[in-house]
Each structure stands twice: as structure tokens, then as C-alpha cells.
mmCIF file of C-alpha atoms and ligand atoms in Angstrom:
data_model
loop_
_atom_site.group_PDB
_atom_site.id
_atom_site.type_symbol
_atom_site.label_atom_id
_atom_site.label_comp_id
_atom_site.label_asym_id
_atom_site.label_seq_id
_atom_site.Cartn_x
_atom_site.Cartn_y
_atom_site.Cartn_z
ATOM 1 C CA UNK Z 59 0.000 0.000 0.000
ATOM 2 C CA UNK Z 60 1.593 3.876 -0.665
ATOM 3 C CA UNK Z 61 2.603 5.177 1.924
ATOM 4 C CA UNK Z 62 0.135 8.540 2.563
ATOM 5 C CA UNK Z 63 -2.762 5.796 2.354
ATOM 6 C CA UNK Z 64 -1.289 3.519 5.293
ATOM 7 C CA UNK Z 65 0.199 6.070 7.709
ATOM 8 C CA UNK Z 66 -2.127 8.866 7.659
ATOM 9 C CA UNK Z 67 -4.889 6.713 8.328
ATOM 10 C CA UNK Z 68 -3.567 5.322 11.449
ATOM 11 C CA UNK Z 69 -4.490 6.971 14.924
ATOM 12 C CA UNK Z 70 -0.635 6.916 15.442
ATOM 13 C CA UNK Z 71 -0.196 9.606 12.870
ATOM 14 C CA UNK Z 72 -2.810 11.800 14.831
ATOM 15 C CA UNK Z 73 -1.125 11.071 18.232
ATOM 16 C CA UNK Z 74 2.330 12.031 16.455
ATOM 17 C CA UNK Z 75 1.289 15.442 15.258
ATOM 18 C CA UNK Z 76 -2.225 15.797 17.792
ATOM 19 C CA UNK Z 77 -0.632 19.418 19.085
ATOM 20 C CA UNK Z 78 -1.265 20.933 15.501
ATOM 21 C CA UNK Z 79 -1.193 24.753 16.364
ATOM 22 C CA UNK Z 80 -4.988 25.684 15.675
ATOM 23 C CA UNK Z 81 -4.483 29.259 16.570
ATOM 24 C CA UNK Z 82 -1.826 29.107 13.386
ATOM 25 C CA UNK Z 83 -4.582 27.295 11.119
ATOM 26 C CA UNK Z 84 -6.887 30.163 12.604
ATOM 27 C CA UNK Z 85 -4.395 33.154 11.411
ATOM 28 C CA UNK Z 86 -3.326 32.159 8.210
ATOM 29 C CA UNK Z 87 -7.154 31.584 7.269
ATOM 30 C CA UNK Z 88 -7.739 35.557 8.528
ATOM 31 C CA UNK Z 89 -4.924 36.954 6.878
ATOM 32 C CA UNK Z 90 -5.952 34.827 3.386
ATOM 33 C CA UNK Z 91 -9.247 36.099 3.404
ATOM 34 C CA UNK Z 92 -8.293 39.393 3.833
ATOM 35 C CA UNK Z 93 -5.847 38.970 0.520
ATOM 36 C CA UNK Z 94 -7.961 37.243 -1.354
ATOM 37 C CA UNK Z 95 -11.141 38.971 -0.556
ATOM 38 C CA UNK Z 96 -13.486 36.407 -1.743
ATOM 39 C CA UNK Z 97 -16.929 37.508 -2.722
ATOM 40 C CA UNK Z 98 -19.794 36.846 -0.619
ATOM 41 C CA UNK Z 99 -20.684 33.031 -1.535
ATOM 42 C CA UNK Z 100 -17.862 32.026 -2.833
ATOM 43 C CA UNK Z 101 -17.222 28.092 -2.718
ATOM 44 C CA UNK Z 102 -13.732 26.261 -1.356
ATOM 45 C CA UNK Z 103 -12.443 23.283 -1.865
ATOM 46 C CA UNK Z 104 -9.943 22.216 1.009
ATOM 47 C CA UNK Z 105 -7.865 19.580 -1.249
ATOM 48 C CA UNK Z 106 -6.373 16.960 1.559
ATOM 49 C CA UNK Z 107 -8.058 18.291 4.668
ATOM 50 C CA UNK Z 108 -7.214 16.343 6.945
ATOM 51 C CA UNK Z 109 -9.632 16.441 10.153
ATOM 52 C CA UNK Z 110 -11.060 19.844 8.528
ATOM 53 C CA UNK Z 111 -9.554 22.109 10.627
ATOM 54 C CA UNK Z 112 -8.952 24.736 7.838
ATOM 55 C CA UNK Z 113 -12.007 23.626 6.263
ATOM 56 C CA UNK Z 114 -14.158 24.936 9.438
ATOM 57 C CA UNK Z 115 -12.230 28.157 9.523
ATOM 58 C CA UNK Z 116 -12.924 29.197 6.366
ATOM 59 C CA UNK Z 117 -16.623 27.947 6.567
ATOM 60 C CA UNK Z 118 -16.702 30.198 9.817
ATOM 61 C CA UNK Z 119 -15.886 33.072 7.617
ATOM 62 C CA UNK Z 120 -19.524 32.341 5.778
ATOM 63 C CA UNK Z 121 -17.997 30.364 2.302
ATOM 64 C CA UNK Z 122 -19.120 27.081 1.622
ATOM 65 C CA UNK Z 123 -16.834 24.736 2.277
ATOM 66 C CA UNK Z 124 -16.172 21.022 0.706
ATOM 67 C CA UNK Z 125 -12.906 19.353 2.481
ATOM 68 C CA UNK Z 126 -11.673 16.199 0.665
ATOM 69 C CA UNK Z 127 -9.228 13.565 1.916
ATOM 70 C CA UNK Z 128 -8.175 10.192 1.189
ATOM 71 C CA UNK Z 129 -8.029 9.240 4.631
ATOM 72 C CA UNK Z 130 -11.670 7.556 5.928
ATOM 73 C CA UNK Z 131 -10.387 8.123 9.559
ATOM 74 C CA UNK Z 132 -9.721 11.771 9.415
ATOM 75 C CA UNK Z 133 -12.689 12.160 7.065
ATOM 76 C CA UNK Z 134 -15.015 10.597 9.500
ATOM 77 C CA UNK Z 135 -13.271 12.798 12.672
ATOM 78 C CA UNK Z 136 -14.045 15.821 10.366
ATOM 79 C CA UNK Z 137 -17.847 14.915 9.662
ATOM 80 C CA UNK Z 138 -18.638 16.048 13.709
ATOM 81 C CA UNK Z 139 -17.830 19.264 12.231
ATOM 82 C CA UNK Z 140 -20.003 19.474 8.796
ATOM 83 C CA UNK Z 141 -23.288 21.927 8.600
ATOM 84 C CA UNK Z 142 -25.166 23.554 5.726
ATOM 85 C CA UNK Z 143 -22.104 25.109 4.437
ATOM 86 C CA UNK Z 144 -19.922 22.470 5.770
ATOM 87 C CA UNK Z 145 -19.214 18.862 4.232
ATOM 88 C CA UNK Z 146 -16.734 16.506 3.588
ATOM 89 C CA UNK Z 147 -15.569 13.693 1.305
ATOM 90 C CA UNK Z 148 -13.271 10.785 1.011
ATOM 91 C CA UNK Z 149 -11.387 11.453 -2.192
ATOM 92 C CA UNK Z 150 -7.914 11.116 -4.132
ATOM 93 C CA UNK Z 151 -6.662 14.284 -4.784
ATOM 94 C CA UNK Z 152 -5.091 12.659 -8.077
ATOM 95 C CA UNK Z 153 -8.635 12.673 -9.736
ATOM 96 C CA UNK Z 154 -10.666 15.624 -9.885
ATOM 97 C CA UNK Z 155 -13.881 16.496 -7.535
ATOM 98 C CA UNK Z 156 -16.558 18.197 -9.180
ATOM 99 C CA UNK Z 157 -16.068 20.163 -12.524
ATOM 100 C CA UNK Z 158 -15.599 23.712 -13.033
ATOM 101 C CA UNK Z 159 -17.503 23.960 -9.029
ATOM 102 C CA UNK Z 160 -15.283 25.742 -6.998
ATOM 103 C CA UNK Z 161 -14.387 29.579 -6.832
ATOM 104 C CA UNK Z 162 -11.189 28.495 -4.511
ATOM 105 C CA UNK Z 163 -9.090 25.136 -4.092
ATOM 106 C CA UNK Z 164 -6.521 24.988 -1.155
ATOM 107 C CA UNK Z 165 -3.990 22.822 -0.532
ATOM 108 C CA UNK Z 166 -2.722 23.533 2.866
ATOM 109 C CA UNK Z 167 0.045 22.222 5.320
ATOM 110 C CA UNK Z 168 2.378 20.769 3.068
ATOM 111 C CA UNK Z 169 -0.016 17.982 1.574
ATOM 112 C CA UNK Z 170 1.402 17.794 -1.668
ATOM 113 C CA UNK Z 171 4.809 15.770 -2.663
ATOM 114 C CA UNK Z 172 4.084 12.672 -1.289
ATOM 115 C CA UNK Z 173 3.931 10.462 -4.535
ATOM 116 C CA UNK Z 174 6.751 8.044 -6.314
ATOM 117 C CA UNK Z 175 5.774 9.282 -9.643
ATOM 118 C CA UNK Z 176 5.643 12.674 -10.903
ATOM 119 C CA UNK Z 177 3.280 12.207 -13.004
ATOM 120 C CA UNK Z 178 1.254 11.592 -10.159
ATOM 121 C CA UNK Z 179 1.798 15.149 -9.038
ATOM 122 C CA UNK Z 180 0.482 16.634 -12.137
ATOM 123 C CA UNK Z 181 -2.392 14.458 -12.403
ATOM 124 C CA UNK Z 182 -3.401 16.516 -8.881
ATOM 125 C CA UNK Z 183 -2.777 19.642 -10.399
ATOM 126 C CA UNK Z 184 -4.584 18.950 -13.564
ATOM 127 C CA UNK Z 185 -7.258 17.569 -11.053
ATOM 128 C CA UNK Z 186 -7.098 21.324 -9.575
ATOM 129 C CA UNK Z 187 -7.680 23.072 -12.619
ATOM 130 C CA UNK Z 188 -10.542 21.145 -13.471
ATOM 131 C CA UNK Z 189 -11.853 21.986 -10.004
ATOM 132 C CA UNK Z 190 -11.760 25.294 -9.935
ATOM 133 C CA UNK Z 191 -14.004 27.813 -12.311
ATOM 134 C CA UNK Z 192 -12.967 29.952 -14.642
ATOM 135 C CA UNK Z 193 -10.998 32.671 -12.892
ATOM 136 C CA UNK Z 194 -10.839 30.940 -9.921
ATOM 137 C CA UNK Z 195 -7.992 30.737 -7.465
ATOM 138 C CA UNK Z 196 -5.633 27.535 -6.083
ATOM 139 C CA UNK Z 197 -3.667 28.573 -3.327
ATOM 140 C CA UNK Z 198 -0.988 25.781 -1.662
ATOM 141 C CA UNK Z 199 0.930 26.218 1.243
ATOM 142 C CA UNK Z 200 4.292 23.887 1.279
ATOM 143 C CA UNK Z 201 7.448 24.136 3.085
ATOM 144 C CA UNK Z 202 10.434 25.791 2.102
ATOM 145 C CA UNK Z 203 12.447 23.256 0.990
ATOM 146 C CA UNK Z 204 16.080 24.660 1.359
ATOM 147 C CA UNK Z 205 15.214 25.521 4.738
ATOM 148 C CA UNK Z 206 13.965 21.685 5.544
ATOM 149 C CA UNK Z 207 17.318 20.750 3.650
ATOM 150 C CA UNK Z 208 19.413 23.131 6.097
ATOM 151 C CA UNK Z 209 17.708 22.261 9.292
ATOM 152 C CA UNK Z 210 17.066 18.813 9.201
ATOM 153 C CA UNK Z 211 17.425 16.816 12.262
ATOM 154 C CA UNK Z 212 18.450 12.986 11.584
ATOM 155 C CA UNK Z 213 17.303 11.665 14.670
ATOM 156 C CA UNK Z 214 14.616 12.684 17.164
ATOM 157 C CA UNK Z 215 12.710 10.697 20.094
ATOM 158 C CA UNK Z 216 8.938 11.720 20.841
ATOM 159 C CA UNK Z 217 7.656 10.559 23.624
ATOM 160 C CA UNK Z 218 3.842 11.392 23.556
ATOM 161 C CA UNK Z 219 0.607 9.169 24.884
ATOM 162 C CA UNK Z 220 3.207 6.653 26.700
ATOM 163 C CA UNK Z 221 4.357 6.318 23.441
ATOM 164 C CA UNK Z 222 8.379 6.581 22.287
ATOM 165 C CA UNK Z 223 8.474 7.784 19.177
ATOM 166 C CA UNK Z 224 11.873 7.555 17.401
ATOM 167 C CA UNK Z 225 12.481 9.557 14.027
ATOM 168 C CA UNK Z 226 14.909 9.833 11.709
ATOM 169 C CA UNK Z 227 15.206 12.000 8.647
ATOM 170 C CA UNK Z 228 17.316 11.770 5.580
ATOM 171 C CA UNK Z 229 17.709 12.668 2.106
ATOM 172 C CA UNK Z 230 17.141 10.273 -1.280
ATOM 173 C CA UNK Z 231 16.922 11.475 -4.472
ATOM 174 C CA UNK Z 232 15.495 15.016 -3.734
ATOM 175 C CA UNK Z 233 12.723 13.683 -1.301
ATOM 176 C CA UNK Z 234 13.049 13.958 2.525
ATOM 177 C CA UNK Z 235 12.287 10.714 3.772
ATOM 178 C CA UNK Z 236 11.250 10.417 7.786
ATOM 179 C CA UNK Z 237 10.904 7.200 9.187
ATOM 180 C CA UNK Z 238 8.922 6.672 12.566
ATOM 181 C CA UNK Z 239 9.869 3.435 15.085
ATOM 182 C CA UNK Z 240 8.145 2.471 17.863
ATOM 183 C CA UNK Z 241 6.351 -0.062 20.051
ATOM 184 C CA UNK Z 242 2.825 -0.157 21.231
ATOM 185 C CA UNK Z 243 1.438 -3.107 23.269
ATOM 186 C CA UNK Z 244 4.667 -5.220 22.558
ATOM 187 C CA UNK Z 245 3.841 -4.958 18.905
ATOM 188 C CA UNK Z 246 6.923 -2.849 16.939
ATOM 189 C CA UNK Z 247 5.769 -0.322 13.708
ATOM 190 C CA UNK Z 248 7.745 1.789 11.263
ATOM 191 C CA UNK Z 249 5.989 4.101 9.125
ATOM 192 C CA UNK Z 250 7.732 6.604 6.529
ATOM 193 C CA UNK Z 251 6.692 9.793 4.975
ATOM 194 C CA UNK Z 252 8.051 10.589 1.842
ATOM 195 C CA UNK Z 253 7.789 14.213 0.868
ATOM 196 C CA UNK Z 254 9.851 15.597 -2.655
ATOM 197 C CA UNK Z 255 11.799 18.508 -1.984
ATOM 198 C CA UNK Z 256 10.107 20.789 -4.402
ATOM 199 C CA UNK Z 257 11.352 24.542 -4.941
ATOM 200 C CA UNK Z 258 9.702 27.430 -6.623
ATOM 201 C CA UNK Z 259 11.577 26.444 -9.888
ATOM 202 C CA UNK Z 260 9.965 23.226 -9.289
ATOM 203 C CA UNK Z 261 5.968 24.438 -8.848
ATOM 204 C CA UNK Z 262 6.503 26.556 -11.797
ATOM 205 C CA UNK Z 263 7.194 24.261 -13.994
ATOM 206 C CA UNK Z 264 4.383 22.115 -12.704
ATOM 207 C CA UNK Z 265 1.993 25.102 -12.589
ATOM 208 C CA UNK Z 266 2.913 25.806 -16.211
ATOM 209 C CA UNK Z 267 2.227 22.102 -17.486
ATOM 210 C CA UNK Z 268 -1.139 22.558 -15.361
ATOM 211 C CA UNK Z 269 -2.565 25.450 -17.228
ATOM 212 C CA UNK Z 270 -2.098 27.689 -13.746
ATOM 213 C CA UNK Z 271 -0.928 30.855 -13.659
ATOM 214 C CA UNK Z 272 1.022 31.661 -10.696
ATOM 215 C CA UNK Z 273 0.266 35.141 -9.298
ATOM 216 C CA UNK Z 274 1.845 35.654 -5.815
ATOM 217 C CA UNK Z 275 4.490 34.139 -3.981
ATOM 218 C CA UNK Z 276 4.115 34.424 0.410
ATOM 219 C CA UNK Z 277 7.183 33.254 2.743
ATOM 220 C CA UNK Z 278 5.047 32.620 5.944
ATOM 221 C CA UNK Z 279 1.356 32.567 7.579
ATOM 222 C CA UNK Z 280 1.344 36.437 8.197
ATOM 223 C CA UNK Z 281 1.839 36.611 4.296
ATOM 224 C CA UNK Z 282 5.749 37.779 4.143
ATOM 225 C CA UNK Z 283 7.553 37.773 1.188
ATOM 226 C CA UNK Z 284 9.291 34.869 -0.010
ATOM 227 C CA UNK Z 285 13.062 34.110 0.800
ATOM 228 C CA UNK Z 286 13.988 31.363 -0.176
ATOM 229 C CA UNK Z 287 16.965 31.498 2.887
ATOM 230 C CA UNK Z 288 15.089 31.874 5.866
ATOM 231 C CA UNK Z 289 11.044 31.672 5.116
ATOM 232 C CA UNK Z 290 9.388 28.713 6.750
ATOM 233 C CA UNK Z 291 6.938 28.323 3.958
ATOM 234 C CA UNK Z 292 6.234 28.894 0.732
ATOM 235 C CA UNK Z 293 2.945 29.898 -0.185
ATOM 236 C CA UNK Z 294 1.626 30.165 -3.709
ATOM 237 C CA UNK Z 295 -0.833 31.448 -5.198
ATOM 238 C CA UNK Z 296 -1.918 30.798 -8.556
ATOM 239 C CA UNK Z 297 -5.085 31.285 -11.025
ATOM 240 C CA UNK Z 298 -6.441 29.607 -14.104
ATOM 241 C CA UNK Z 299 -7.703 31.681 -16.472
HETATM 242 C C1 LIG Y 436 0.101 16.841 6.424
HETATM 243 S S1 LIG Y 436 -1.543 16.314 6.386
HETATM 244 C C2 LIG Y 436 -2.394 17.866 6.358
HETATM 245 C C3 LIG Y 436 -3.870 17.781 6.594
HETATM 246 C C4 LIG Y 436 -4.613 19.116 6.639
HETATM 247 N N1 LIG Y 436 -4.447 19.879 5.407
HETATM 248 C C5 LIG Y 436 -4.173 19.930 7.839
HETATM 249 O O1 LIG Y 436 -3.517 20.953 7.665
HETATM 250 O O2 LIG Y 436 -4.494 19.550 8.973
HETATM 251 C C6 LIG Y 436 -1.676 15.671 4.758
HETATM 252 C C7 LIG Y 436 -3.028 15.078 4.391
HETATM 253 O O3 LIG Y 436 -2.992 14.644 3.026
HETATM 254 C C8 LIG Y 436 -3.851 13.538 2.909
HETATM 255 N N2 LIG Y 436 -3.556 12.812 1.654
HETATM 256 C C9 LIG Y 436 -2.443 12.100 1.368
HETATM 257 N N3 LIG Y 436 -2.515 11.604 0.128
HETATM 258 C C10 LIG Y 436 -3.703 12.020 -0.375
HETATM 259 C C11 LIG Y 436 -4.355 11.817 -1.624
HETATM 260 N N4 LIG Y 436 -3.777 11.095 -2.593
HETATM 261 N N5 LIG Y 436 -5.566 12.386 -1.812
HETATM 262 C C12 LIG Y 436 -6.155 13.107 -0.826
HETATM 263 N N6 LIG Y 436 -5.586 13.317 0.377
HETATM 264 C C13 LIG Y 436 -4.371 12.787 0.595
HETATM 265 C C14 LIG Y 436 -3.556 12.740 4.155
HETATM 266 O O4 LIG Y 436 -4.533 11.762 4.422
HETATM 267 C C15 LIG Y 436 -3.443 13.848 5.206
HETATM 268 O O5 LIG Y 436 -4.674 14.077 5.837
#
């Protein structure tokens, strides 16, 4: 099975990472809205959502909301959270959801990168521009990658939930690949995530083979400019017209 389909499906993924920084989620969601100044009405797609915790921000703001994911575990976590304006759906973001439907797709918190193939990574943004309308925007939040290249720690020990987490990190073939031992109930797991090490160079190109057009380039969640030294993220924004 890949990867993304195994691990992020298991409740050890969501013990690993269970301190996700909501008030973060919360902020970058403000200061998008107030860039992007959708009109009143306006339907979002949040592609690989996860529990839907960006999905119910933006839904807060009034927009209706459709968050997609391949995992039926987080899918069914985020479902305690759909209204009228609020719904969710297992889906692969390799094939596209609804035609021409949505004013806005997102792609937040580096989901993106995670395939062996690369064609497997423009089948999900050719899957995006179908998505979106004419005119409408895709906006994807990923991580710098020459900052993850500088900073990367090769071994780390979590201990969270009675649980020791041991993680190591390394880099094959331009993908950062993080591998996470342990032992639960005598019974010993390894997991990896496998995330490509793409650059702005990199989305470009993809963008361009997409039919996207990329418009703005942001460095952080308070909507910096992008350095491509120190920013923690890198946050495009792109349109198809
Ligand atoms: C790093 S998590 C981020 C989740 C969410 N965006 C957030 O910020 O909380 C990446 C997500 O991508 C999802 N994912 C991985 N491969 C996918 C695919 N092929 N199609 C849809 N979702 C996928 C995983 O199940 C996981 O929920």
C-alpha cells in the first residue's frame, strides 16, 4: 500500500502530530481572506483536509466549504464538524472532484509531494484546474524546501501518549524521507513519509504544465515575502484563467 494511504490513516499519525497549532490554522485563514477577498458566496475546496480544521475556519468566515481527503479516519473525525455550508468527502486528490464547481481550491500544510511518480503530481494539479471555475484561485501552502534541507534533524525521540516515538530523517533522491519506530502493546511499527523537496523552480514548472498561472508568492502565515533562505513556507498562489 503507498505510503500517505497507510500512515495517515492510522491513529498513530494523529497522536504524532495531535498538538497541531490551531491558533496558526486560525491566522493564516484571517490573513488569506483578507488577501484574497473572496466575494460573498464564494465556494472552497480544502484539497487533503485532513480532520477539517482549515475547512471549518474558512466555513466560519460564511464560504461554503467542501474538504476532501483520502483518509476515511480523518474524514469521519471531520464529519462532527459538517453543517449547511460544511461537508466533507473521502477522495484522491489525483482525480478531480466536481467540474468547473469551486471559486477556490486549497492545498494547505504541506499535503502535496508525497507520490513516487511525478506524473502523479500533475495528475493533482490537472485535477485542480478542473476543479476550480474559470478565474478561480488555487492557493498551496508547502514548506520551504532549502530551509527543511538546512535544518534537518536525523534523529529525534517523541515521547507522547506513553508512546516513544523515534524519528529519523534523511535525504534520497530530492525527497526527505522520515521514518517513525516504535512499540505499542509489545507490537513494533515503522511508518515513513516521503515528501519531494520541491522549490519554486519546481511548482513553476508544474503550474505551467497545469494550465495555472502563478500570481503571488508568500514566505510565511502572516503573508511575508518569499526568501527562499530563511522563510518557513512557501505559499503560492496561482489562477487559471
Ligand atoms: C500533512 S496532512 C495535512 C492535513 C490538513 N491539510 C491539515 O492541515 O491539517 C496531509 C493530508 O494529506 C492527505 N492525503 C495524502 N494523500 C492524499 C491523496 N492522494 N488524496 C487526498 N488526500 C491525501 C492525508 O490523508 C493527510 O490528511
Amino acid at each position: 500500500m503507498a505510503w500517505f494511504k497507510d500512515w495517515f490513516n492510522t491513529s498513530y499519525y494523529h497522536t504524532l502530530y495531535g498538538q497541531r497549532d490551531e491558533n496558526e490554522a486560525k491566522l493564516f485563514i484571517n490573513n488569506l481572506l483578507n488577501f484574497l477577498n473572496p466575494h460573498d458566496g464564494a465556494v472552497f475546496l480544502d484539497l487533503a483536509c485532513g480532520k477539517g480544521r482549515h475547512s471549518f475556519d474558512l466555513s466560519s468566515h460564511g464560504y461554503k466549504v467542501c474538504g476532501v481527503d483520502l483518509s476515511t479516519e480523518s474524514i469521519a473525525e471531520a464529519k462532527k464538524l459538517a453543517n449547511t455550508h460544511l461537508e466533507f468527502d473521502v477522495h484522491d486528490m489525483r482525480k478531480p472532484y466536481r467540474l468547473s464547481h469551486f471559486d477556490y481550491v486549497c492545498n494547505l500544510f504541506t499535503s502535496f509531494g508525497y507520490f513516487d511518480e511525478q506524473n502523479d503530481n500533475l495528475l493533482t494539479l490537472s485535477a485542480v484546474f478542473q476543479e476550480l471555475k474559470p478565474n478561480g484561485v488555487f492557493v498551496q501552502d508547502f514548506f520551504n524546501a532549502s530551509k527543511v534541507q538546512k535544518n534537518l534533524i536525523p534523529y529525534e525521540l517523541k515521547s507522547i501518549a506513553g508512546i516513544d516515538f523515534e524519528i529519523t530523517k534523511e535525504i534520497i533522491d530530492k525527497r526527505v524521507i522520515k521514518t517513525i519506530r516504535f512499540t505499542d502493546q509489545n507490537e513494533d511499527f515503522e511508518f515513513q513519509e516521503k515528501v519531494s523537496l520541491f522549490d519554486l523552480e519546481d511548482f513553476k514548472t508544474m503550474y505551467h504544465k497545469s494550465g495555472l498561472d502563478l500570481l503571488h508568492v508568500f514566505g510565511d502565515y502572516q503573508l511575508n515575502a518569499f526568501d527562499p533562505e530563511n522563510s518557513d513556507r512557501l505559499i503560492l498562489i496561482a489562477h487559471k484563467p
